Amino acid sequence: MPRARTTKAAGARPGRTGTGRGRSATAVSGGEPEHPEDRAERLLGRPTGQHRDGEHHDGEHHDGEHHDGEHHDGAALGAGVTVDAADVGAVPDTSAAPMAEPAGLERALAGMLAFLRRRITGDYEVDELGFDSDLTEHVVAPLLRPVYRNYFRVETRGLENVPDTGGALVVANHSGTLPIDALMTAVALLDHHPAHRYLRMLAADLVFSLPFLAPIARKTGNTLACQADAERLLGKGELVGVWPEGFKGVGKPFSERYKLQRFGRGGFVSAALRTGVPIIPCTIVGAEEIYPMLGNAKTVARLLGLPYFPLTPTFPWLGLLGMVPLPSKWLIEFGEPVPTAPFTPAAAEDPMLVFELTDRIRETIQHTLYGLLMQRRSVFF
């Protein structure tokens, strides 16, 4: 526990008194009462008995003069010389400051121990799709926050357009070679939305075929990008995120940055129409520059079973160091919701309506991209 802070009178320095080193204003070492002007001379480090009757030397300035290592703040000449603590100016008491520094570390340690206790006792919940909110909030999110706050310096706008409760579908542009934009969007909603909502992301099949990544993806709320899972989550009142460009967006060359690719067949619109939830356009600026994709080694990608193998200014030339993203400045904006409640679930079978809503969402995101790019001062600032 931090040591209780002791409050001192305004202007009092630790270990000092208003008259200096324990000396009395009326006597010195128990002798006869000291003349006020003699005391002032002594405080100024001059022989006593000189410069009486207001006499002074031209050009001399004795306020705050140092003598033999002493600093006599506010020493003055005149009858009844006193040094008022209030006149000296308040000096903060820092005696307890070192004890307050470990407070944040103590809280983090207490949170970690509480998390371990819940894991040992089984006092946590996992839903039918494998989402572990306790692991997401107390382990994964703390690892992503420094990247979000300090590295990409993400600025989030329009969070008031995301409902506090109930189902909603967040539709965003996709870019950056690796899907880091999805992670940053999830952190923005968890940390900065008034309701601190979890974003249940619809991920590609490739994510769930990788041995190490698949279990983590499930535990952090990802599920297959299929209509069945999307409708199940939306029907339960979850906030669902989808990136309709898929690999065409995240793996496009740097020369096509911020140009949206095709939004698939509009399956996300059909899911929103069947469940009657609003569609929220989300625009992300900054992800395009983290791994500028200058080329695609298609042969290597085919051998590894990947949709593309990126060639960037740093990867694969610098090895693992080339996988460190560039520190671009990010902007994430949530647009006004597009309501689907006026339509019946049967409207999901109308291909013209689905195409119209899909194109409307895509155009909204594209125009917002252009606007945010104009507002951004620099790629990295």
CSV table of C-alpha atoms in Angstrom, one decimal:
chain,number,residue,atom,x,y,z
A,1,MET,CA,0.0,0.0,0.0
A,2,PRO,CA,1.3,3.5,-0.8
A,3,ARG,CA,2.5,5.5,2.2
A,4,ALA,CA,0.0,8.1,3.4
A,5,ARG,CA,1.1,11.5,2.2
A,6,THR,CA,1.8,14.1,4.9
A,7,THR,CA,0.4,17.6,4.2
A,8,LYS,CA,2.7,20.5,5.2
A,9,ALA,CA,2.0,24.2,5.5
A,10,ALA,CA,2.1,26.1,2.2
A,11,GLY,CA,5.7,27.1,1.4
A,12,ALA,CA,7.4,24.9,3.9
A,13,ARG,CA,10.3,22.9,2.6
A,14,PRO,CA,10.9,19.4,4.1
A,15,GLY,CA,13.4,19.5,7.0
A,16,ARG,CA,13.5,23.4,7.2
A,17,THR,CA,11.8,26.0,9.3
A,18,GLY,CA,10.8,29.6,8.4
A,19,THR,CA,13.8,31.0,10.3
A,20,GLY,CA,16.5,28.7,9.0
A,21,ARG,CA,18.3,25.7,10.5
A,22,GLY,CA,16.4,25.8,13.8
A,23,ARG,CA,17.5,29.3,14.8
A,24,SER,CA,15.1,31.5,16.7
A,25,ALA,CA,14.0,34.9,15.5
A,26,THR,CA,14.6,36.4,18.9
A,27,ALA,CA,17.8,34.8,20.2
A,28,VAL,CA,20.9,33.1,18.9
A,29,SER,CA,22.4,30.2,21.0
A,30,GLY,CA,20.6,31.4,24.1
A,31,GLY,CA,22.3,34.9,24.2
A,32,GLU,CA,20.8,38.3,24.4
A,33,PRO,CA,17.9,39.2,22.1
A,34,GLU,CA,19.3,39.9,18.7
A,35,HIS,CA,18.6,43.2,16.9
A,36,PRO,CA,16.3,42.6,13.9
A,37,GLU,CA,18.7,44.3,11.6
A,38,ASP,CA,21.7,42.3,13.0
A,39,ARG,CA,19.7,39.2,12.3
A,40,ALA,CA,19.0,40.3,8.7
A,41,GLU,CA,22.8,41.0,8.3
A,42,ARG,CA,23.6,37.6,9.6
A,43,LEU,CA,21.1,35.9,7.3
A,44,LEU,CA,22.7,37.7,4.4
A,45,GLY,CA,26.1,36.5,5.5
A,46,ARG,CA,27.5,40.0,6.3
A,47,PRO,CA,29.1,41.3,9.6
A,48,THR,CA,26.5,42.6,11.9
A,49,GLY,CA,26.3,46.2,12.9
A,50,GLN,CA,26.9,47.6,9.4
A,51,HIS,CA,24.6,49.3,6.9
A,52,ARG,CA,22.1,50.4,9.5
A,53,ASP,CA,19.6,53.2,9.0
A,54,GLY,CA,18.6,52.0,5.5
A,55,GLU,CA,22.2,52.2,4.2
A,56,HIS,CA,23.0,50.0,1.2
A,57,HIS,CA,25.6,49.6,-1.5
A,58,ASP,CA,24.8,50.4,-5.1
A,59,GLY,CA,24.5,47.4,-7.4
A,60,GLU,CA,24.2,44.9,-4.5
A,61,HIS,CA,21.3,42.4,-4.7
A,62,HIS,CA,21.1,40.1,-1.7
A,63,ASP,CA,17.8,38.4,-2.2
A,64,GLY,CA,18.2,34.6,-2.3
A,65,GLU,CA,22.0,34.9,-1.9
A,66,HIS,CA,23.9,31.6,-1.3
A,67,HIS,CA,26.4,31.6,1.6
A,68,ASP,CA,28.2,28.5,3.0
A,69,GLY,CA,25.8,26.3,1.2
A,70,GLU,CA,22.7,28.0,2.8
A,71,HIS,CA,19.8,29.3,0.7
A,72,HIS,CA,18.0,32.0,2.7
A,73,ASP,CA,14.7,32.5,0.7
A,74,GLY,CA,13.1,35.9,1.1
A,75,ALA,CA,15.6,37.4,3.6
A,76,ALA,CA,14.7,41.1,4.1
A,77,LEU,CA,15.7,44.2,6.0
A,78,GLY,CA,13.4,46.0,8.4
A,79,ALA,CA,11.8,45.9,11.8
A,80,GLY,CA,10.6,42.6,13.0
A,81,VAL,CA,12.3,40.6,10.3
A,82,THR,CA,10.4,37.4,9.6
A,83,VAL,CA,10.3,34.9,6.8
A,84,ASP,CA,6.7,33.9,6.1
A,85,ALA,CA,6.3,30.5,4.6
A,86,ALA,CA,3.4,31.7,2.5
A,87,ASP,CA,5.7,34.3,0.8
A,88,VAL,CA,8.4,31.8,0.0
A,89,GLY,CA,6.1,29.8,-2.3
A,90,ALA,CA,4.8,26.2,-2.0
A,91,VAL,CA,7.3,23.5,-2.5
A,92,PRO,CA,5.8,20.1,-3.2
A,93,ASP,CA,6.5,17.4,-0.7
A,94,THR,CA,8.1,14.5,-2.7
A,95,SER,CA,8.9,12.3,0.3
A,96,ALA,CA,6.1,9.9,-0.6
A,97,ALA,CA,6.4,10.0,-4.4
A,98,PRO,CA,8.6,6.9,-4.7
A,99,MET,CA,6.0,4.9,-2.8
A,100,ALA,CA,3.2,5.9,-5.2
A,101,GLU,CA,5.0,4.7,-8.4
A,102,PRO,CA,4.5,0.9,-7.8
A,103,ALA,CA,0.7,1.4,-7.5
A,104,GLY,CA,0.1,0.7,-11.2
A,105,LEU,CA,2.3,-2.4,-11.1
A,106,GLU,CA,0.5,-3.6,-8.0
A,107,ARG,CA,-2.8,-3.3,-9.8
A,108,ALA,CA,-1.5,-5.2,-12.8
A,109,LEU,CA,-0.1,-7.9,-10.6
A,110,ALA,CA,-3.4,-8.2,-8.7
A,111,GLY,CA,-5.3,-8.5,-12.0
A,112,MET,CA,-2.9,-11.2,-13.3
A,113,LEU,CA,-3.3,-13.2,-10.1
A,114,ALA,CA,-7.0,-12.9,-10.2
A,115,PHE,CA,-7.0,-14.1,-13.9
A,116,LEU,CA,-4.8,-17.1,-13.0
A,117,ARG,CA,-7.2,-17.9,-10.1
A,118,ARG,CA,-10.2,-17.9,-12.5
A,119,ARG,CA,-8.3,-20.1,-14.9
A,120,ILE,CA,-7.4,-22.6,-12.2
A,121,THR,CA,-10.8,-22.8,-10.7
A,122,GLY,CA,-12.7,-22.7,-14.0
A,123,ASP,CA,-14.6,-19.5,-13.0
A,124,TYR,CA,-14.9,-18.2,-16.6
A,125,GLU,CA,-17.3,-18.7,-19.5
A,126,VAL,CA,-16.8,-19.8,-23.1
A,127,ASP,CA,-19.8,-19.5,-25.5
A,128,GLU,CA,-20.8,-22.1,-28.1
A,129,LEU,CA,-18.5,-20.7,-30.7
A,130,GLY,CA,-15.5,-20.7,-28.4
A,131,PHE,CA,-15.3,-17.1,-27.4
A,132,ASP,CA,-13.5,-16.5,-24.1
A,133,SER,CA,-14.2,-13.0,-23.0
A,134,ASP,CA,-12.0,-13.3,-19.9
A,135,LEU,CA,-8.9,-14.2,-22.0
A,136,THR,CA,-9.7,-11.6,-24.5
A,137,GLU,CA,-10.0,-8.7,-22.0
A,138,HIS,CA,-7.2,-9.6,-19.6
A,139,VAL,CA,-4.6,-11.1,-21.9
A,140,VAL,CA,-5.0,-10.3,-25.6
A,141,ALA,CA,-6.3,-6.7,-25.3
A,142,PRO,CA,-3.5,-5.6,-23.0
A,143,LEU,CA,-1.0,-6.9,-25.5
A,144,LEU,CA,-2.6,-4.9,-28.3
A,145,ARG,CA,-3.2,-1.6,-26.4
A,146,PRO,CA,0.4,-0.3,-26.7
A,147,VAL,CA,0.3,-0.9,-30.4
A,148,TYR,CA,-3.0,0.9,-30.7
A,149,ARG,CA,-2.1,3.9,-28.5
A,150,ASN,CA,1.6,4.4,-28.9
A,151,TYR,CA,2.6,2.8,-32.2
A,152,PHE,CA,-0.2,3.5,-34.6
A,153,ARG,CA,-1.7,6.3,-32.4
A,154,VAL,CA,-5.2,5.4,-33.5
A,155,GLU,CA,-7.8,8.2,-33.6
A,156,THR,CA,-11.4,7.0,-33.4
A,157,ARG,CA,-14.5,8.9,-34.5
A,158,GLY,CA,-18.2,8.2,-34.7
A,159,LEU,CA,-18.4,5.8,-31.8
A,160,GLU,CA,-21.8,7.2,-31.0
A,161,ASN,CA,-23.1,5.6,-34.2
A,162,VAL,CA,-22.5,2.1,-32.7
A,163,PRO,CA,-25.5,1.1,-30.5
A,164,ASP,CA,-24.8,0.3,-26.8
A,165,THR,CA,-26.9,-2.9,-26.9
A,166,GLY,CA,-28.4,-5.2,-29.5
A,167,GLY,CA,-27.1,-6.6,-32.7
A,168,ALA,CA,-25.3,-4.6,-35.3
A,169,LEU,CA,-23.1,-5.3,-38.3
A,170,VAL,CA,-19.9,-3.3,-38.7
A,171,VAL,CA,-18.7,-3.3,-42.3
A,172,ALA,CA,-15.1,-2.0,-43.0
A,173,ASN,CA,-12.5,-1.7,-45.7
A,174,HIS,CA,-9.6,-4.2,-45.6
A,175,SER,CA,-6.0,-3.6,-46.2
A,176,GLY,CA,-2.4,-3.8,-44.9
A,177,THR,CA,-1.1,-7.3,-46.1
A,178,LEU,CA,-1.9,-8.7,-42.6
A,179,PRO,CA,-5.3,-8.2,-41.0
A,180,ILE,CA,-4.1,-5.9,-38.3
A,181,ASP,CA,-6.9,-3.4,-39.1
A,182,ALA,CA,-9.4,-5.9,-37.8
A,183,LEU,CA,-7.6,-6.1,-34.4
A,184,MET,CA,-7.3,-2.3,-34.1
A,185,THR,CA,-11.0,-2.0,-34.8
A,186,ALA,CA,-11.8,-4.5,-32.0
A,187,VAL,CA,-9.6,-2.6,-29.5
A,188,ALA,CA,-11.3,0.7,-30.4
A,189,LEU,CA,-14.7,-0.7,-29.6
A,190,LEU,CA,-13.6,-2.5,-26.5
A,191,ASP,CA,-11.7,0.4,-25.0
A,192,HIS,CA,-13.4,3.5,-26.2
A,193,HIS,CA,-17.1,2.7,-26.9
A,194,PRO,CA,-19.2,3.7,-23.9
A,195,ALA,CA,-20.5,0.1,-23.6
A,196,HIS,CA,-17.1,-1.4,-24.2
A,197,ARG,CA,-18.5,-3.8,-26.7
A,198,TYR,CA,-16.7,-7.0,-28.0
A,199,LEU,CA,-16.5,-7.2,-31.8
A,200,ARG,CA,-17.2,-10.7,-33.1
A,201,MET,CA,-15.2,-10.9,-36.3
A,202,LEU,CA,-16.0,-13.0,-39.3
A,203,ALA,CA,-12.7,-14.5,-40.5
A,204,ALA,CA,-11.6,-16.4,-43.6
A,205,ASP,CA,-11.3,-20.2,-43.6
A,206,LEU,CA,-7.5,-19.9,-43.8
A,207,VAL,CA,-7.4,-18.5,-40.3
A,208,PHE,CA,-8.9,-21.7,-38.8
A,209,SER,CA,-6.6,-24.0,-40.8
A,210,LEU,CA,-3.4,-22.7,-39.1
A,211,PRO,CA,-2.5,-24.8,-36.1
A,212,PHE,CA,-1.4,-22.0,-33.8
A,213,LEU,CA,-3.7,-19.2,-34.9
A,214,ALA,CA,-6.9,-21.2,-35.1
A,215,PRO,CA,-7.5,-21.7,-31.3
A,216,ILE,CA,-6.5,-18.1,-30.5
A,217,ALA,CA,-8.9,-16.8,-33.2
A,218,ARG,CA,-11.7,-18.8,-31.7
A,219,LYS,CA,-11.0,-17.7,-28.1
A,220,THR,CA,-10.9,-14.0,-29.1
A,221,GLY,CA,-14.3,-14.1,-30.8
A,222,ASN,CA,-13.6,-14.9,-34.4
A,223,THR,CA,-15.8,-17.2,-36.3
A,224,LEU,CA,-16.2,-18.4,-39.9
A,225,ALA,CA,-17.3,-15.9,-42.4
A,226,CYS,CA,-20.5,-17.6,-43.3
A,227,GLN,CA,-24.1,-16.5,-43.2
A,228,ALA,CA,-25.1,-19.1,-40.6
A,229,ASP,CA,-22.6,-18.0,-38.0
A,230,ALA,CA,-23.2,-14.3,-38.8
A,231,GLU,CA,-27.0,-14.6,-38.3
A,232,ARG,CA,-26.6,-16.6,-35.1
A,233,LEU,CA,-24.4,-13.9,-33.6
A,234,LEU,CA,-26.6,-11.0,-34.8
A,235,GLY,CA,-29.7,-12.8,-33.5
A,236,LYS,CA,-28.1,-13.0,-30.1
A,237,GLY,CA,-27.6,-9.2,-30.0
A,238,GLU,CA,-23.8,-9.4,-30.7
A,239,LEU,CA,-21.7,-6.7,-32.5
A,240,VAL,CA,-20.4,-8.4,-35.6
A,241,GLY,CA,-17.5,-7.2,-37.8
A,242,VAL,CA,-17.0,-8.1,-41.5
A,243,TRP,CA,-14.4,-7.1,-44.1
A,244,PRO,CA,-16.1,-7.9,-47.4
A,245,GLU,CA,-13.1,-7.3,-49.6
A,246,GLY,CA,-11.4,-10.3,-48.1
A,247,PHE,CA,-8.0,-11.3,-49.5
A,248,LYS,CA,-8.5,-9.0,-52.5
A,249,GLY,CA,-8.4,-6.1,-50.2
A,250,VAL,CA,-5.8,-7.0,-47.6
A,251,GLY,CA,-3.5,-8.4,-50.3
A,252,LYS,CA,-3.7,-5.7,-53.0
A,253,PRO,CA,-0.6,-3.9,-54.2
A,254,PHE,CA,0.5,-0.6,-52.7
A,255,SER,CA,-0.2,1.1,-56.0
A,256,GLU,CA,-4.0,0.5,-55.5
A,257,ARG,CA,-4.1,1.7,-51.9
A,258,TYR,CA,-7.4,3.1,-50.7
A,259,LYS,CA,-9.2,1.9,-53.8
A,260,LEU,CA,-11.9,-0.5,-52.6
A,261,GLN,CA,-12.2,-3.9,-54.2
A,262,ARG,CA,-15.4,-5.7,-54.9
A,263,PHE,CA,-17.6,-6.4,-51.9
A,264,GLY,CA,-18.4,-10.0,-52.7
A,265,ARG,CA,-21.9,-11.1,-53.4
A,266,GLY,CA,-23.5,-9.1,-50.5
A,267,GLY,CA,-23.9,-11.9,-48.1
A,268,PHE,CA,-23.4,-9.6,-45.1
A,269,VAL,CA,-26.4,-7.5,-46.3
A,270,SER,CA,-28.5,-10.6,-46.5
A,271,ALA,CA,-27.6,-11.5,-42.9
A,272,ALA,CA,-28.5,-8.0,-41.7
A,273,LEU,CA,-31.8,-8.1,-43.5
A,274,ARG,CA,-32.8,-11.4,-42.0
A,275,THR,CA,-32.0,-10.3,-38.5
A,276,GLY,CA,-33.2,-6.7,-38.9
A,277,VAL,CA,-30.0,-5.2,-37.5
A,278,PRO,CA,-28.4,-1.9,-38.6
A,279,ILE,CA,-25.3,-1.9,-40.9
A,280,ILE,CA,-22.6,0.5,-39.7
A,281,PRO,CA,-20.0,1.6,-42.4
A,282,CYS,CA,-16.5,1.7,-40.9
A,283,THR,CA,-13.6,3.5,-42.6
A,284,ILE,CA,-10.0,2.7,-41.7
A,285,VAL,CA,-7.1,4.9,-42.8
A,286,GLY,CA,-3.5,4.0,-42.0
A,287,ALA,CA,-3.4,0.3,-42.5
A,288,GLU,CA,-2.4,0.5,-46.2
A,289,GLU,CA,1.1,1.9,-45.2
A,290,ILE,CA,2.2,-0.6,-42.6
A,291,TYR,CA,3.4,-3.2,-45.1
A,292,PRO,CA,3.6,-1.5,-48.5
A,293,MET,CA,3.1,-4.5,-50.9
A,294,LEU,CA,5.3,-3.9,-53.9
A,295,GLY,CA,5.1,-7.4,-55.4
A,296,ASN,CA,3.6,-10.8,-55.0
A,297,ALA,CA,5.7,-14.0,-55.2
A,298,LYS,CA,2.9,-16.2,-56.6
A,299,THR,CA,5.0,-19.3,-56.9
A,300,VAL,CA,6.0,-19.2,-53.3
A,301,ALA,CA,2.4,-18.5,-52.3
A,302,ARG,CA,1.2,-21.5,-54.2
A,303,LEU,CA,3.8,-23.8,-52.6
A,304,LEU,CA,2.9,-22.5,-49.1
A,305,GLY,CA,-0.9,-22.7,-49.7
A,306,LEU,CA,-1.3,-18.9,-49.2
A,307,PRO,CA,-3.4,-16.5,-51.2
A,308,TYR,CA,-0.3,-14.3,-51.8
A,309,PHE,CA,3.3,-13.9,-50.6
A,310,PRO,CA,4.0,-10.2,-50.1
A,311,LEU,CA,7.2,-8.5,-51.2
A,312,THR,CA,7.6,-5.3,-49.2
A,313,PRO,CA,10.5,-2.9,-48.8
A,314,THR,CA,11.6,-4.8,-45.7
A,315,PHE,CA,10.2,-8.4,-46.1
A,316,PRO,CA,11.6,-10.9,-46.8
A,317,TRP,CA,14.9,-9.1,-47.2
A,318,LEU,CA,15.3,-8.4,-43.4
A,319,GLY,CA,13.9,-11.7,-42.2
A,320,LEU,CA,11.8,-11.5,-39.1
A,321,LEU,CA,12.7,-7.9,-38.7
A,322,GLY,CA,10.9,-7.2,-41.9
A,323,MET,CA,7.7,-8.3,-40.3
A,324,VAL,CA,7.7,-5.2,-38.0
A,325,PRO,CA,5.0,-2.9,-39.4
A,326,LEU,CA,5.7,0.7,-40.2
A,327,PRO,CA,4.3,3.2,-37.6
A,328,SER,CA,1.7,4.9,-39.8
A,329,LYS,CA,-0.9,7.3,-38.3
A,330,TRP,CA,-4.4,5.6,-38.1
A,331,LEU,CA,-7.9,7.0,-38.3
A,332,ILE,CA,-11.0,4.9,-37.7
A,333,GLU,CA,-14.4,6.4,-38.3
A,334,PHE,CA,-17.8,4.7,-37.7
A,335,GLY,CA,-20.4,6.1,-40.0
A,336,GLU,CA,-24.1,6.6,-39.6
A,337,PRO,CA,-26.1,3.3,-39.4
A,338,VAL,CA,-28.0,2.1,-42.4
A,339,PRO,CA,-31.3,0.7,-41.0
A,340,THR,CA,-32.7,-2.6,-42.2
A,341,ALA,CA,-35.7,-2.8,-39.8
A,342,PRO,CA,-38.1,-1.3,-42.4
A,343,PHE,CA,-37.5,-4.4,-44.5
A,344,THR,CA,-38.9,-7.9,-43.9
A,345,PRO,CA,-36.7,-11.0,-43.6
A,346,ALA,CA,-38.0,-12.0,-47.1
A,347,ALA,CA,-36.2,-8.9,-48.5
A,348,ALA,CA,-32.9,-10.9,-48.1
A,349,GLU,CA,-34.0,-12.9,-51.2
A,350,ASP,CA,-34.3,-9.9,-53.4
A,351,PRO,CA,-31.0,-9.7,-55.3
A,352,MET,CA,-31.7,-6.1,-56.5
A,353,LEU,CA,-32.2,-4.8,-53.0
A,354,VAL,CA,-29.2,-6.7,-51.7
A,355,PHE,CA,-27.0,-5.3,-54.5
A,356,GLU,CA,-28.3,-1.8,-53.9
A,357,LEU,CA,-27.5,-1.8,-50.2
A,358,THR,CA,-24.1,-3.4,-50.8
A,359,ASP,CA,-23.2,-0.8,-53.3
A,360,ARG,CA,-24.5,2.0,-51.0
A,361,ILE,CA,-22.3,0.8,-48.1
A,362,ARG,CA,-19.3,0.5,-50.4
A,363,GLU,CA,-19.7,4.0,-51.8
A,364,THR,CA,-20.1,5.4,-48.4
A,365,ILE,CA,-16.8,3.9,-47.2
A,366,GLN,CA,-15.0,5.0,-50.4
A,367,HIS,CA,-16.1,8.6,-50.1
A,368,THR,CA,-15.2,8.7,-46.4
A,369,LEU,CA,-11.7,7.3,-47.2
A,370,TYR,CA,-11.1,10.2,-49.5
A,371,GLY,CA,-12.3,12.7,-46.9
A,372,LEU,CA,-10.1,11.2,-44.1
A,373,LEU,CA,-7.0,11.1,-46.4
A,374,MET,CA,-7.5,14.9,-47.0
A,375,GLN,CA,-7.6,15.5,-43.3
A,376,ARG,CA,-4.6,13.4,-42.4
A,377,ARG,CA,-1.5,15.7,-42.3
A,378,SER,CA,1.0,12.9,-43.0
A,379,VAL,CA,1.3,9.2,-43.4
A,380,PHE,CA,3.3,9.0,-40.2
A,381,PHE,CA,2.0,12.0,-38.2
